[in-house]
Amino acid sequence: MSIPFSERILRFLSEPGYRPIKLRPLARMMGIAEEEYGEFREAVDALRRVGRIVYGGGNLLTLPDASKHFIGVYRANPRGFGFVVPENPDAHGDLFIPPGGALDATTGDTVECEVHRRQGRDGESISGRVLRVMQRGHNRFVGELCNENGRWYVKPDGNRLHVPIFLPDAGAKSARAGDQVVVEIMTYPAQGRQATGVIVERLGKRGQPGVDVVSIIREHQIPHEFPEAALEDARRAIGDYDPEVTARQREDLRQEMIVTIDPDDARDFDDAISLRRMTRGAAAWELGVHIADVSTFVKAGTALDGEARERGNSVYFPRHVIPMLPEVLSNGVCSLQEGEPRLCKSAFIEYDEAGRVVGARFANTIIQSARRLTYRQASGILEGNTGGYPREVVELLRRMDTLARAIQKRRLADGQIVLELPEIELVLDDENRVVDAHKADTSYSHTIIEMFMVEANEAVARLFEGRNIPFLRRIHPEPDEEGQRTLGRFLKVAGHVMPRKMERADVQKLLANIKGRPEAFAVNLAVLKSMEQAVYSPKAEGHYALASDCYTHFTSPIRRYTDLTIHRTLQEVLEAGEGGQRGGHKGGQKGGRTARREAGREAGRAIGKQIRTEADGQDLAGLGRHLSFTERRAADAERELRTVKILQLLSEHVGEKFRGVITGVTNFGMFIQHPRFLIDGLVRLDQMPDDFWIVDAKSGCVVGQRTRQRFTIGDQISVEIFEVDVGGRELVLRMPGARAPKRIAAGDGAKIATMASRSARVRKPGGSGHRKGGGGGRSGGGRRGRGRRR
């Protein structure tokens, strides 16, 4: 007699090792067949209705008592509410905190919260309240020093704190009104209590060149100065390096045709490419992806390693880079400069004519780049502009183009999602102010490198997985059902009918159909927002957007600490004699997996034990959470500074009209994207033509009750720049025919959508690094341009 679904579900959720997950992954873990899924879902709904199981935040299924309390990080919203992001995302989703429920918590604080569930007409609603602040995330804030009627206060920049900080002693640090200062909180704001603080640093006059960069660095608490011990480690590593001695212990590729392809202004070259035709067996190509061997110079447990781990990654600002490693390494001995012998860890991947993987091996190598090419030069060669380039370089580029197109075709057939969100490069003057913007280069040379980097990342991940070695993966979960429902509602309003359960092929078809249409950006953005964020974790999950069952980051150890840990793990594998791998892509590759796992199990356990306790006892899960945080911190800081610089320019263009696309609808207005700078501004409902406006935020439309005029996401409308608040990160727009303008006090109202400058990039003429394919953000993949985080 078969066990009822309800009993099976309760047993599974009661197991000691169970961690709350969403409905579809739960069905997979329980072995529910597709034809049984409808009945399984009905059983879950029945158990939920009687209170035997509950949906926690983020639609994670758990037993009732398991999700009543949890610990997380608070994120405040300027409208008074907030969210708590759990420390353990497996235990609970983000929890909504209504106005008045946060005590005195501010953005970044670690809090203990209580979950409240209420059954209503539309189903169960989940919210919470903060019980106590366990640890302050920020006790220092950056802002403008102001004096109003003899009372001194700091108006904080950005979105971390939304109230003024009053200063009992404003004379500290000889600051004056209009200065940009750092203030340390003494009393946090709460109901009936003002925030108070003391000035600890004067950054300069607000608006002066360079003050905006320093302000963002301080605001986001980004480490920016290397301790002397770390610098000494770097100098010692360089002093001990002798390429001729090292070459005897490595595969010598200095006579091979190897090139680098990077942006015009790049300084650190951490990847190089070789490619040759093969005639033996099924292999038609051997791709060599050669990555700077940073692990040789940065040893685990040193002061240099500790500083790199703390930083987590490099941070890229306009004409200013905060590197993960000292520049003597990142721009020097680790950079794969033309004509210089350099140490690498190389992945040699074999392909058949259709771009399918038939084998791979890995080795410690020494290379010497034959040519440093820019993307612009590579694109020119592929377009036939070959004058002045050696024949060998031209032939290599053509081979690379052929193989990359075969790989791309294969990956698209596997279901890779390619989002096309327009990107721009900002043009700066001598004082680093934005003066113009132009479309970023999206030529196919970028895609070539992107394909090769993704393939190398995947190949290393397959090597580790096949040997049961724990490692930091780059995981990107499938969109949950709520995300798909929200996307489906939006697409229906936009005139696109999609199946209730959208598969990758459905999303690919949708994106192909809307390409070049006015609503293309809004649809791509909606697809992006329906996805979860890619993170670092040792959990054996795949990467949805890349259609990869097993993925990691290997190709950028100069600028990402995750990649450095992967290089160290690979070194352990190579020393154990486990650097070879036969078998093809996905199904073909798995054929001999059982035998390989048995043969390599003991070596894998030994390596895994060492890696698991890497970083002074910090386990891989904890390290993954830290590196995911530093990645988000860098992205937030980079995005915010780009926003600041664009707003500084637009503040000089108040009253200017433009025609933009509606990219978002909220209960207080619409977000419109500036077509030139790709930044979103807010049209509040009271800045629209005279009517009673009805907002349907779920379907993304605003309708006039009297005129029946309708505005929907993707529509193009004419607007006027009404007000710019640089400190508040706010661009306020109004529509022609709006009622008499009512200017909003600086810092009041909704903050500018941070998604706005997600698409804006800055030309970087120098520094310690640049970005390439193989990064990852919310979508984690398939987004054009060199600024991707996959």
CSV table of N, CA, C and O in Angstrom, one decimal, residues 24 52 121 145 424 485 490 495 506 746:
chain,number,residue,atom,x,y,z
A,24,ARG,N,8.8,23.4,-5.9
A,24,ARG,CA,9.3,22.6,-7.0
A,24,ARG,C,10.6,21.8,-6.6
A,24,ARG,O,10.7,20.6,-6.9
A,52,ARG,N,-0.5,22.4,9.2
A,52,ARG,CA,0.5,21.4,9.5
A,52,ARG,C,1.9,21.8,8.9
A,52,ARG,O,2.9,21.4,9.4
A,121,ARG,N,-8.4,37.2,3.2
A,121,ARG,CA,-9.2,36.8,2.1
A,121,ARG,C,-8.4,36.3,0.9
A,121,ARG,O,-8.8,35.4,0.2
A,145,LEU,N,27.2,68.3,5.8
A,145,LEU,CA,27.0,69.1,7.1
A,145,LEU,C,26.1,70.3,6.8
A,145,LEU,O,26.4,71.1,5.9
A,424,ILE,N,26.0,51.5,-21.4
A,424,ILE,CA,26.7,52.6,-21.9
A,424,ILE,C,28.0,52.8,-21.2
A,424,ILE,O,28.3,52.2,-20.1
A,485,ARG,N,5.1,33.7,-11.6
A,485,ARG,CA,3.7,34.2,-11.7
A,485,ARG,C,3.8,35.7,-11.9
A,485,ARG,O,3.0,36.3,-12.7
A,490,PHE,N,3.1,40.3,-15.8
A,490,PHE,CA,3.6,41.4,-16.5
A,490,PHE,C,3.5,41.2,-18.0
A,490,PHE,O,3.1,42.0,-18.8
A,495,GLY,N,1.2,42.0,-23.5
A,495,GLY,CA,0.7,41.3,-24.8
A,495,GLY,C,1.4,40.1,-25.1
A,495,GLY,O,1.3,39.6,-26.3
A,506,ASP,N,11.0,28.6,-23.5
A,506,ASP,CA,9.9,29.6,-23.6
A,506,ASP,C,10.5,31.0,-23.4
A,506,ASP,O,10.1,31.9,-24.1
A,746,ALA,N,14.6,68.2,-0.5
A,746,ALA,CA,15.7,67.3,-0.8
A,746,ALA,C,15.7,66.1,0.1
A,746,ALA,O,15.5,66.2,1.3
